[in-house]
Amino acid sequence: MEIQVLPVAADQLRQPPKADYGFCVTFANRMFTQHYTRDRGWHDAKIEPFAPFSLSPATSSLHYAQMIFEGMKAYRRADGRINLFRPWDNTRRFNNSALRMAMPVVDEEEHLAAICKLINIEDEWVPSQADASLYIRPTMIATETMLGVRAGAAYLHFVIISPVGPYFSEGFNPVSVYITDAYARAVRGGVGEAKTGGNYAASLFAGEDARRKGYSQVLWLDAIERRYVEEVGAMNICFVYDGRRIVTPSLTGSILPGVTRRSVIELGRHLGYEVEEAMIDVHEMLADVKSGRITEVFGSGTAAVIAPVGKFGFHDEEIAISDGQTGPVARELFEHLTDIQYGRAPDPFGWVYTISPNGH
Ligand SMILES: *Cc1c(COP(=O)(O)O)cnc(C)c1O
């Protein structure tokens, strides 16, 4: 793949913020784009100025949500080089999402090479501040002008990047989670396993409902029995029993297979925890929180890495977890994972991919 690199006009060039990045408030000066048509395949790969797209109001993805995305981060090492974390896993998942949404796959090597090239060109947008990072958002949308309901014949694949601050700006604080059995996010056989926008659209109403009740996130149960724990917003969920056994819901088809989730399973075992994937009954789980058998609950995802859960709401009940404090297992996993991501600790798993300054 030849990637054409276009200049940014001098009066359009923006400087990255120096601190207080927030979450994806500003985007780097350039983005990656390429187009797909049935007869030409992927073509016209460019690194070009970050700018609005021009789309027909009849563009199919605006109507029927045929789109997918990914989320990963680049981390500045102490030696100035840049790490990606398990980028092949995100790339494979991007293609799995594409297949599920009847979209064309991308070449995995080329996709990752394009991301590395974009980051190298926009190097100054990768923060050096402790615990800040660069958020990478690969996306694909159907671009055919058509209101018929069928898979599109044309697609746009793009990657935008944005510096992000530490997820927990006031420190590593527990979040509150409302368990809903009134609404469902995804059902087995549906698209819950794919990183596609519709899953988020489907979650917004329950999210607003939870916020009105004073909670920041929603915990979803399986859509059929409304009984088995699935995941939280944009995070998978883990329970710690007796301080030494970590249990996370099995991937049943309606849960997003998180890269952080898999890393928690592998790192947890490496650190000597018993780790299990299982069906978790919400009533048993809440009884175990109340009895103190469950000592910690935390979410896992690229944005927060590990997010301790301090309390659950369910119907009219409020249930505190480990006195609303951050537990030792969440802290240990958070520190270990972020040390590997920033290159501060050895990486026995081969998870880290260091971008070379001249190529990928
Ligand atoms: C992205 C995402 C996750 C977390 O996946 P990571 O690869 O760990 O970032 C979990 N649940 C949902 C619904 C997601 O979209």
CSV table of C-alpha atoms and ligand atoms in Angstrom, one decimal:
chain,number,residue,atom,x,y,z
A,1,MET,CA,0.0,0.0,0.0
A,2,GLU,CA,1.3,3.4,-1.1
A,3,ILE,CA,0.3,6.0,1.5
A,4,GLN,CA,0.2,9.5,0.1
A,5,VAL,CA,1.1,12.1,2.7
A,6,LEU,CA,-0.5,15.5,2.2
A,7,PRO,CA,0.7,18.7,3.8
A,8,VAL,CA,-1.3,20.7,6.3
A,9,ALA,CA,-1.7,24.4,5.4
A,10,ALA,CA,0.4,26.7,7.7
A,11,ASP,CA,-2.7,28.5,8.9
A,12,GLN,CA,-4.4,25.2,9.7
A,13,LEU,CA,-1.6,23.8,11.8
A,14,ARG,CA,-2.5,23.4,15.5
A,15,GLN,CA,-0.2,22.8,18.4
A,16,PRO,CA,-1.0,19.9,20.8
A,17,PRO,CA,-2.2,21.0,24.3
A,18,LYS,CA,0.5,21.0,26.9
A,19,ALA,CA,-1.6,19.6,29.7
A,20,ASP,CA,-5.3,19.0,30.7
A,21,TYR,CA,-6.0,16.8,27.7
A,22,GLY,CA,-9.4,15.6,28.8
A,23,PHE,CA,-10.8,12.8,26.7
A,24,CYS,CA,-10.5,13.3,22.9
A,25,VAL,CA,-11.1,17.0,23.0
A,26,THR,CA,-8.6,17.9,20.2
A,27,PHE,CA,-7.4,15.7,17.3
A,28,ALA,CA,-4.0,15.7,15.7
A,29,ASN,CA,-3.5,17.7,12.5
A,30,ARG,CA,-3.7,14.7,10.3
A,31,MET,CA,-5.7,11.5,9.9
A,32,PHE,CA,-5.4,8.3,7.8
A,33,THR,CA,-8.1,7.6,5.1
A,34,GLN,CA,-8.6,5.0,2.4
A,35,HIS,CA,-11.6,4.1,0.2
A,36,TYR,CA,-13.1,0.8,-0.9
A,37,THR,CA,-15.3,-0.1,-3.8
A,38,ARG,CA,-16.2,-3.6,-5.0
A,39,ASP,CA,-14.3,-3.3,-8.3
A,40,ARG,CA,-11.2,-1.6,-7.0
A,41,GLY,CA,-10.9,-3.0,-3.4
A,42,TRP,CA,-9.1,-0.7,-1.0
A,43,HIS,CA,-7.4,2.3,-2.7
A,44,ASP,CA,-6.4,5.9,-2.3
A,45,ALA,CA,-4.7,5.6,1.0
A,46,LYS,CA,-3.8,9.0,2.4
A,47,ILE,CA,-2.5,10.7,5.5
A,48,GLU,CA,-4.2,14.0,5.1
A,49,PRO,CA,-5.3,17.1,7.1
A,50,PHE,CA,-7.9,16.3,9.8
A,51,ALA,CA,-11.0,17.9,8.3
A,52,PRO,CA,-14.8,17.3,7.9
A,53,PHE,CA,-16.0,14.7,5.4
A,54,SER,CA,-18.5,15.6,2.7
A,55,LEU,CA,-21.2,13.0,2.6
A,56,SER,CA,-24.6,12.8,0.9
A,57,PRO,CA,-27.5,12.9,3.3
A,58,ALA,CA,-28.5,9.6,1.7
A,59,THR,CA,-25.2,7.9,2.8
A,60,SER,CA,-26.3,4.5,4.0
A,61,SER,CA,-24.4,4.4,7.3
A,62,LEU,CA,-26.2,7.6,8.4
A,63,HIS,CA,-29.4,5.6,8.2
A,64,TYR,CA,-28.7,2.0,8.9
A,65,ALA,CA,-25.6,2.3,11.1
A,66,GLN,CA,-23.3,0.0,9.1
A,67,MET,CA,-20.2,1.1,10.8
A,68,ILE,CA,-17.4,-0.3,13.1
A,69,PHE,CA,-14.7,1.2,15.2
A,70,GLU,CA,-11.8,0.3,17.5
A,71,GLY,CA,-10.1,1.9,20.5
A,72,MET,CA,-6.5,1.6,21.4
A,73,LYS,CA,-3.7,3.7,22.9
A,74,ALA,CA,-0.1,4.7,22.2
A,75,TYR,CA,2.1,5.3,25.3
A,76,ARG,CA,5.2,7.5,25.5
A,77,ARG,CA,8.2,5.5,27.0
A,78,ALA,CA,10.8,7.1,29.2
A,79,ASP,CA,13.3,6.7,26.3
A,80,GLY,CA,11.1,8.8,24.0
A,81,ARG,CA,9.9,5.9,21.9
A,82,ILE,CA,6.2,5.0,21.6
A,83,ASN,CA,4.5,1.7,22.6
A,84,LEU,CA,1.3,0.2,21.3
A,85,PHE,CA,-0.4,-2.4,23.5
A,86,ARG,CA,-1.5,-5.7,21.7
A,87,PRO,CA,-2.3,-3.8,18.5
A,88,TRP,CA,-2.7,-7.1,16.6
A,89,ASP,CA,-5.6,-8.0,18.8
A,90,ASN,CA,-7.4,-4.8,18.1
A,91,THR,CA,-6.7,-5.2,14.4
A,92,ARG,CA,-8.1,-8.7,14.3
A,93,ARG,CA,-11.1,-7.6,16.3
A,94,PHE,CA,-11.6,-4.7,13.8
A,95,ASN,CA,-11.8,-7.3,11.0
A,96,ASN,CA,-14.1,-9.6,13.0
A,97,SER,CA,-16.4,-6.6,13.6
A,98,ALA,CA,-16.2,-5.9,9.8
A,99,LEU,CA,-17.2,-9.4,8.9
A,100,ARG,CA,-20.2,-9.4,11.4
A,101,MET,CA,-21.4,-6.1,9.9
A,102,ALA,CA,-21.1,-7.4,6.3
A,103,MET,CA,-18.2,-5.0,5.6
A,104,PRO,CA,-14.9,-5.6,3.8
A,105,VAL,CA,-11.9,-6.5,5.9
A,106,VAL,CA,-8.7,-4.5,5.8
A,107,ASP,CA,-5.2,-5.9,5.4
A,108,GLU,CA,-3.9,-6.3,9.0
A,109,GLU,CA,-0.3,-5.4,8.3
A,110,GLU,CA,-1.3,-2.4,6.2
A,111,HIS,CA,-3.8,-1.2,8.8
A,112,LEU,CA,-1.2,-1.3,11.5
A,113,ALA,CA,1.5,0.2,9.3
A,114,ALA,CA,-0.8,3.1,8.5
A,115,ILE,CA,-1.4,3.7,12.2
A,116,CYS,CA,2.3,3.7,12.9
A,117,LYS,CA,3.1,6.0,10.1
A,118,LEU,CA,0.4,8.4,11.2
A,119,ILE,CA,1.7,8.4,14.8
A,120,ASN,CA,5.3,8.9,13.6
A,121,ILE,CA,4.2,12.0,11.5
A,122,GLU,CA,2.2,13.4,14.4
A,123,ASP,CA,4.7,12.4,17.0
A,124,GLU,CA,4.4,15.6,19.0
A,125,TRP,CA,0.7,14.7,19.7
A,126,VAL,CA,1.8,11.7,21.9
A,127,PRO,CA,1.9,13.1,25.4
A,128,SER,CA,5.0,12.7,27.6
A,129,GLN,CA,3.0,13.6,30.8
A,130,ALA,CA,2.7,10.8,33.3
A,131,ASP,CA,-0.3,8.5,32.6
A,132,ALA,CA,-1.4,10.5,29.6
A,133,SER,CA,-1.5,8.7,26.2
A,134,LEU,CA,-2.7,9.0,22.6
A,135,TYR,CA,-6.1,7.5,21.9
A,136,ILE,CA,-6.3,5.9,18.5
A,137,ARG,CA,-9.7,5.5,16.8
A,138,PRO,CA,-9.8,3.4,13.7
A,139,THR,CA,-13.3,3.5,12.1
A,140,MET,CA,-15.1,2.2,9.0
A,141,ILE,CA,-18.4,3.4,7.6
A,142,ALA,CA,-20.5,2.5,4.6
A,143,THR,CA,-20.5,5.4,2.1
A,144,GLU,CA,-22.7,4.2,-0.6
A,145,THR,CA,-25.5,6.8,-1.5
A,146,MET,CA,-28.5,4.5,-1.1
A,147,LEU,CA,-31.6,4.1,1.1
A,148,GLY,CA,-32.1,0.4,0.2
A,149,VAL,CA,-31.4,-2.0,3.1
A,150,ARG,CA,-28.5,-4.1,2.0
A,151,ALA,CA,-24.7,-4.1,2.6
A,152,GLY,CA,-23.1,-1.1,1.0
A,153,ALA,CA,-20.8,-1.3,-2.1
A,154,ALA,CA,-18.5,1.5,-0.9
A,155,TYR,CA,-16.7,2.2,2.4
A,156,LEU,CA,-14.4,4.7,4.0
A,157,HIS,CA,-11.8,3.5,6.5
A,158,PHE,CA,-10.2,6.2,8.6
A,159,VAL,CA,-8.0,6.6,11.7
A,160,ILE,CA,-8.1,9.7,13.9
A,161,ILE,CA,-5.9,10.2,17.0
A,162,SER,CA,-6.2,12.4,20.1
A,163,PRO,CA,-4.2,13.0,23.2
A,164,VAL,CA,-6.0,11.9,26.4
A,165,GLY,CA,-5.2,12.6,30.1
A,166,PRO,CA,-5.3,10.1,32.9
A,167,TYR,CA,-8.8,8.6,33.0
A,168,PHE,CA,-9.2,9.2,36.7
A,169,SER,CA,-8.2,12.9,37.0
A,170,GLU,CA,-8.7,12.9,40.8
A,171,GLY,CA,-6.8,9.6,41.3
A,172,PHE,CA,-7.8,6.0,41.1
A,173,ASN,CA,-11.4,6.4,42.3
A,174,PRO,CA,-14.2,3.8,42.4
A,175,VAL,CA,-17.2,4.3,40.0
A,176,SER,CA,-20.8,3.6,40.8
A,177,VAL,CA,-22.8,1.1,38.6
A,178,TYR,CA,-26.5,0.6,38.2
A,179,ILE,CA,-27.6,-2.9,37.3
A,180,THR,CA,-30.5,-2.7,34.9
A,181,ASP,CA,-32.9,-5.6,34.3
A,182,ALA,CA,-35.4,-3.3,32.5
A,183,TYR,CA,-33.2,-2.8,29.4
A,184,ALA,CA,-30.8,-5.0,27.4
A,185,ARG,CA,-27.8,-4.0,25.4
A,186,ALA,CA,-27.2,-7.1,23.1
A,187,VAL,CA,-28.6,-10.6,22.6
A,188,ARG,CA,-26.8,-13.8,21.6
A,189,GLY,CA,-26.9,-14.0,17.8
A,190,GLY,CA,-27.0,-10.1,17.7
A,191,VAL,CA,-24.0,-7.8,17.3
A,192,GLY,CA,-22.9,-7.4,20.9
A,193,GLU,CA,-19.6,-9.0,20.0
A,194,ALA,CA,-18.8,-6.4,17.3
A,195,LYS,CA,-17.5,-3.0,18.1
A,196,THR,CA,-20.3,-1.2,16.2
A,197,GLY,CA,-22.0,2.1,17.0
A,198,GLY,CA,-25.5,0.7,17.3
A,199,ASN,CA,-24.6,-1.1,20.5
A,200,TYR,CA,-23.8,2.2,22.0
A,201,ALA,CA,-26.9,3.9,20.7
A,202,ALA,CA,-28.9,1.1,22.2
A,203,SER,CA,-27.3,1.7,25.6
A,204,LEU,CA,-27.8,5.5,25.9
A,205,PHE,CA,-31.3,5.5,27.3
A,206,ALA,CA,-30.5,3.2,30.2
A,207,GLY,CA,-27.3,5.2,30.7
A,208,GLU,CA,-29.3,8.4,31.2
A,209,ASP,CA,-31.7,6.6,33.5
A,210,ALA,CA,-28.7,5.4,35.6
A,211,ARG,CA,-27.3,8.9,35.8
A,212,ARG,CA,-30.6,10.3,37.0
A,213,LYS,CA,-30.4,7.8,39.8
A,214,GLY,CA,-26.9,9.0,40.7
A,215,TYR,CA,-24.8,6.2,39.0
A,216,SER,CA,-22.1,6.7,36.4
A,217,GLN,CA,-22.4,3.4,34.5
A,218,VAL,CA,-24.8,0.6,33.6
A,219,LEU,CA,-24.2,-3.1,34.2
A,220,TRP,CA,-26.0,-5.2,31.6
A,221,LEU,CA,-27.5,-8.6,32.1
A,222,ASP,CA,-28.1,-11.2,29.5
A,223,ALA,CA,-31.0,-10.2,27.3
A,224,ILE,CA,-33.0,-13.4,27.5
A,225,GLU,CA,-33.2,-14.3,31.3
A,226,ARG,CA,-32.0,-10.9,32.6
A,227,ARG,CA,-30.1,-12.9,35.1
A,228,TYR,CA,-26.4,-13.4,34.0
A,229,VAL,CA,-23.9,-10.6,34.3
A,230,GLU,CA,-22.6,-9.4,31.0
A,231,GLU,CA,-20.6,-6.1,31.0
A,232,VAL,CA,-20.5,-2.4,31.9
A,233,GLY,CA,-20.8,0.3,29.2
A,234,ALA,CA,-17.5,0.2,27.4
A,235,MET,CA,-15.8,-2.1,29.9
A,236,ASN,CA,-15.8,-5.8,30.8
A,237,ILE,CA,-16.3,-6.7,34.4
A,238,CYS,CA,-14.4,-8.9,36.9
A,239,PHE,CA,-15.2,-10.0,40.5
A,240,VAL,CA,-12.6,-10.9,43.1
A,241,TYR,CA,-13.6,-13.7,45.5
A,242,ASP,CA,-11.8,-13.9,48.8
A,243,GLY,CA,-9.0,-11.7,47.5
A,244,ARG,CA,-7.5,-14.4,45.4
A,245,ARG,CA,-9.9,-15.7,42.8
A,246,ILE,CA,-10.8,-13.5,39.8
A,247,VAL,CA,-14.0,-14.4,37.9
A,248,THR,CA,-15.3,-12.7,34.7
A,249,PRO,CA,-18.3,-13.5,32.6
A,250,SER,CA,-17.8,-16.1,29.8
A,251,LEU,CA,-17.9,-14.8,26.2
A,252,THR,CA,-21.3,-16.0,25.3
A,253,GLY,CA,-21.6,-14.1,22.0
A,254,SER,CA,-23.3,-10.9,23.3
A,255,ILE,CA,-20.2,-9.6,25.2
A,256,LEU,CA,-17.5,-7.5,23.6
A,257,PRO,CA,-14.2,-9.6,23.9
A,258,GLY,CA,-12.0,-6.9,25.5
A,259,VAL,CA,-8.2,-6.9,25.0
A,260,THR,CA,-7.9,-5.6,28.6
A,261,ARG,CA,-10.2,-8.4,29.8
A,262,ARG,CA,-7.9,-11.0,28.1
A,263,SER,CA,-4.8,-9.2,29.6
A,264,VAL,CA,-6.4,-9.3,33.1
A,265,ILE,CA,-7.0,-13.1,32.7
A,266,GLU,CA,-3.4,-13.8,31.5
A,267,LEU,CA,-1.7,-11.4,33.9
A,268,GLY,CA,-3.9,-12.5,36.8
A,269,ARG,CA,-2.8,-16.1,36.3
A,270,HIS,CA,0.8,-15.0,35.9
A,271,LEU,CA,0.6,-13.2,39.3
A,272,GLY,CA,-0.7,-16.4,40.9
A,273,TYR,CA,-4.5,-15.6,41.0
A,274,GLU,CA,-7.0,-18.3,40.2
A,275,VAL,CA,-8.8,-16.9,37.1
A,276,GLU,CA,-12.1,-18.2,35.8
A,277,GLU,CA,-14.6,-17.4,33.0
A,278,ALA,CA,-18.1,-18.3,34.2
A,279,MET,CA,-21.8,-17.5,34.0
A,280,ILE,CA,-22.4,-15.2,36.9
A,281,ASP,CA,-25.9,-15.1,38.4
A,282,VAL,CA,-26.7,-11.5,39.4
A,283,HIS,CA,-28.6,-12.5,42.6
A,284,GLU,CA,-25.8,-14.8,43.7
A,285,MET,CA,-23.2,-12.2,42.9
A,286,LEU,CA,-25.1,-9.5,45.0
A,287,ALA,CA,-25.4,-12.0,47.9
A,288,ASP,CA,-21.7,-12.6,47.7
A,289,VAL,CA,-21.0,-8.9,47.7
A,290,LYS,CA,-23.2,-8.5,50.8
A,291,SER,CA,-21.6,-11.5,52.6
A,292,GLY,CA,-18.1,-10.2,51.9
A,293,ARG,CA,-17.1,-13.2,49.8
A,294,ILE,CA,-16.7,-10.9,46.9
A,295,THR,CA,-14.0,-8.6,48.0
A,296,GLU,CA,-13.6,-6.4,44.9
A,297,VAL,CA,-15.3,-5.6,41.6
A,298,PHE,CA,-13.6,-3.8,38.8
A,299,GLY,CA,-14.2,-3.0,35.1
A,300,SER,CA,-11.5,-3.4,32.4
A,301,GLY,CA,-11.2,-1.5,29.2
A,302,THR,CA,-8.6,0.5,27.1
A,303,ALA,CA,-9.8,3.9,28.4
A,304,ALA,CA,-9.5,3.4,32.1
A,305,VAL,CA,-7.5,0.1,32.0
A,306,ILE,CA,-8.9,-0.9,35.4
A,307,ALA,CA,-11.9,0.9,37.0
A,308,PRO,CA,-12.7,-0.2,40.5
A,309,VAL,CA,-16.5,-0.4,41.2
A,310,GLY,CA,-17.4,1.1,44.6
A,311,LYS,CA,-21.1,0.5,44.7
A,312,PHE,CA,-24.0,-1.2,42.8
A,313,GLY,CA,-27.5,-0.1,42.5
A,314,PHE,CA,-30.2,-2.7,41.8
A,315,HIS,CA,-33.9,-1.9,41.8
A,316,ASP,CA,-34.2,0.4,44.9
A,317,GLU,CA,-31.2,-1.1,46.7
A,318,GLU,CA,-27.7,0.4,47.1
A,319,ILE,CA,-24.9,-2.1,47.8
A,320,ALA,CA,-21.4,-0.9,48.7
A,321,ILE,CA,-18.4,-3.0,47.6
A,322,SER,CA,-15.3,-3.2,49.8
A,323,ASP,CA,-16.5,0.0,51.7
A,324,GLY,CA,-16.4,1.9,48.4
A,325,GLN,CA,-12.6,1.8,48.4
A,326,THR,CA,-10.2,0.7,45.7
A,327,GLY,CA,-9.1,-2.8,46.5
A,328,PRO,CA,-5.5,-4.3,46.3
A,329,VAL,CA,-6.2,-6.6,43.4
A,330,ALA,CA,-7.5,-3.8,41.2
A,331,ARG,CA,-4.5,-1.6,42.2
A,332,GLU,CA,-2.0,-4.4,41.5
A,333,LEU,CA,-3.4,-5.2,38.1
A,334,PHE,CA,-3.7,-1.5,37.2
A,335,GLU,CA,-0.1,-0.8,38.1
A,336,HIS,CA,1.3,-3.9,36.5
A,337,LEU,CA,-0.6,-3.3,33.2
A,338,THR,CA,0.2,0.4,33.0
A,339,ASP,CA,3.9,-0.4,33.8
A,340,ILE,CA,4.0,-2.8,30.9
A,341,GLN,CA,2.2,-0.4,28.6
A,342,TYR,CA,4.6,2.5,29.3
A,343,GLY,CA,7.6,0.3,29.1
A,344,ARG,CA,8.4,0.8,32.8
A,345,ALA,CA,8.3,-3.0,33.5
A,346,PRO,CA,9.5,-6.0,31.5
A,347,ASP,CA,6.9,-7.5,29.2
A,348,PRO,CA,7.1,-11.3,29.5
A,349,PHE,CA,4.0,-11.7,27.3
A,350,GLY,CA,5.1,-10.0,24.1
A,351,TRP,CA,2.2,-7.6,24.4
A,352,VAL,CA,4.1,-4.4,23.7
A,353,TYR,CA,4.8,-3.2,20.2
A,354,THR,CA,7.3,-0.4,20.0
A,355,ILE,CA,6.9,1.8,17.0
A,356,SER,CA,10.2,2.3,15.2
A,357,PRO,CA,10.9,6.0,14.4
A,358,ASN,CA,11.6,5.2,10.7
A,359,GLY,CA,8.8,2.8,9.5
A,360,HIS,CA,6.8,0.5,11.7
B,1,LIG,C1,-14.3,-1.6,23.7
B,1,LIG,C2,-15.2,-2.3,24.6
B,1,LIG,C3,-14.8,-3.0,25.8
B,1,LIG,C4,-13.4,-3.0,26.2
B,1,LIG,O1,-12.5,-3.6,25.3
B,1,LIG,P1,-10.9,-3.3,25.4
B,1,LIG,O2,-10.4,-4.0,24.2
B,1,LIG,O3,-10.4,-3.8,26.6
B,1,LIG,O4,-10.8,-1.8,25.3
B,1,LIG,C5,-15.8,-3.6,26.5
B,1,LIG,N1,-17.1,-3.5,26.2
B,1,LIG,C6,-17.5,-2.8,25.2
B,1,LIG,C7,-19.0,-2.8,24.9
B,1,LIG,C8,-16.6,-2.2,24.3
B,1,LIG,O5,-17.1,-1.5,23.3
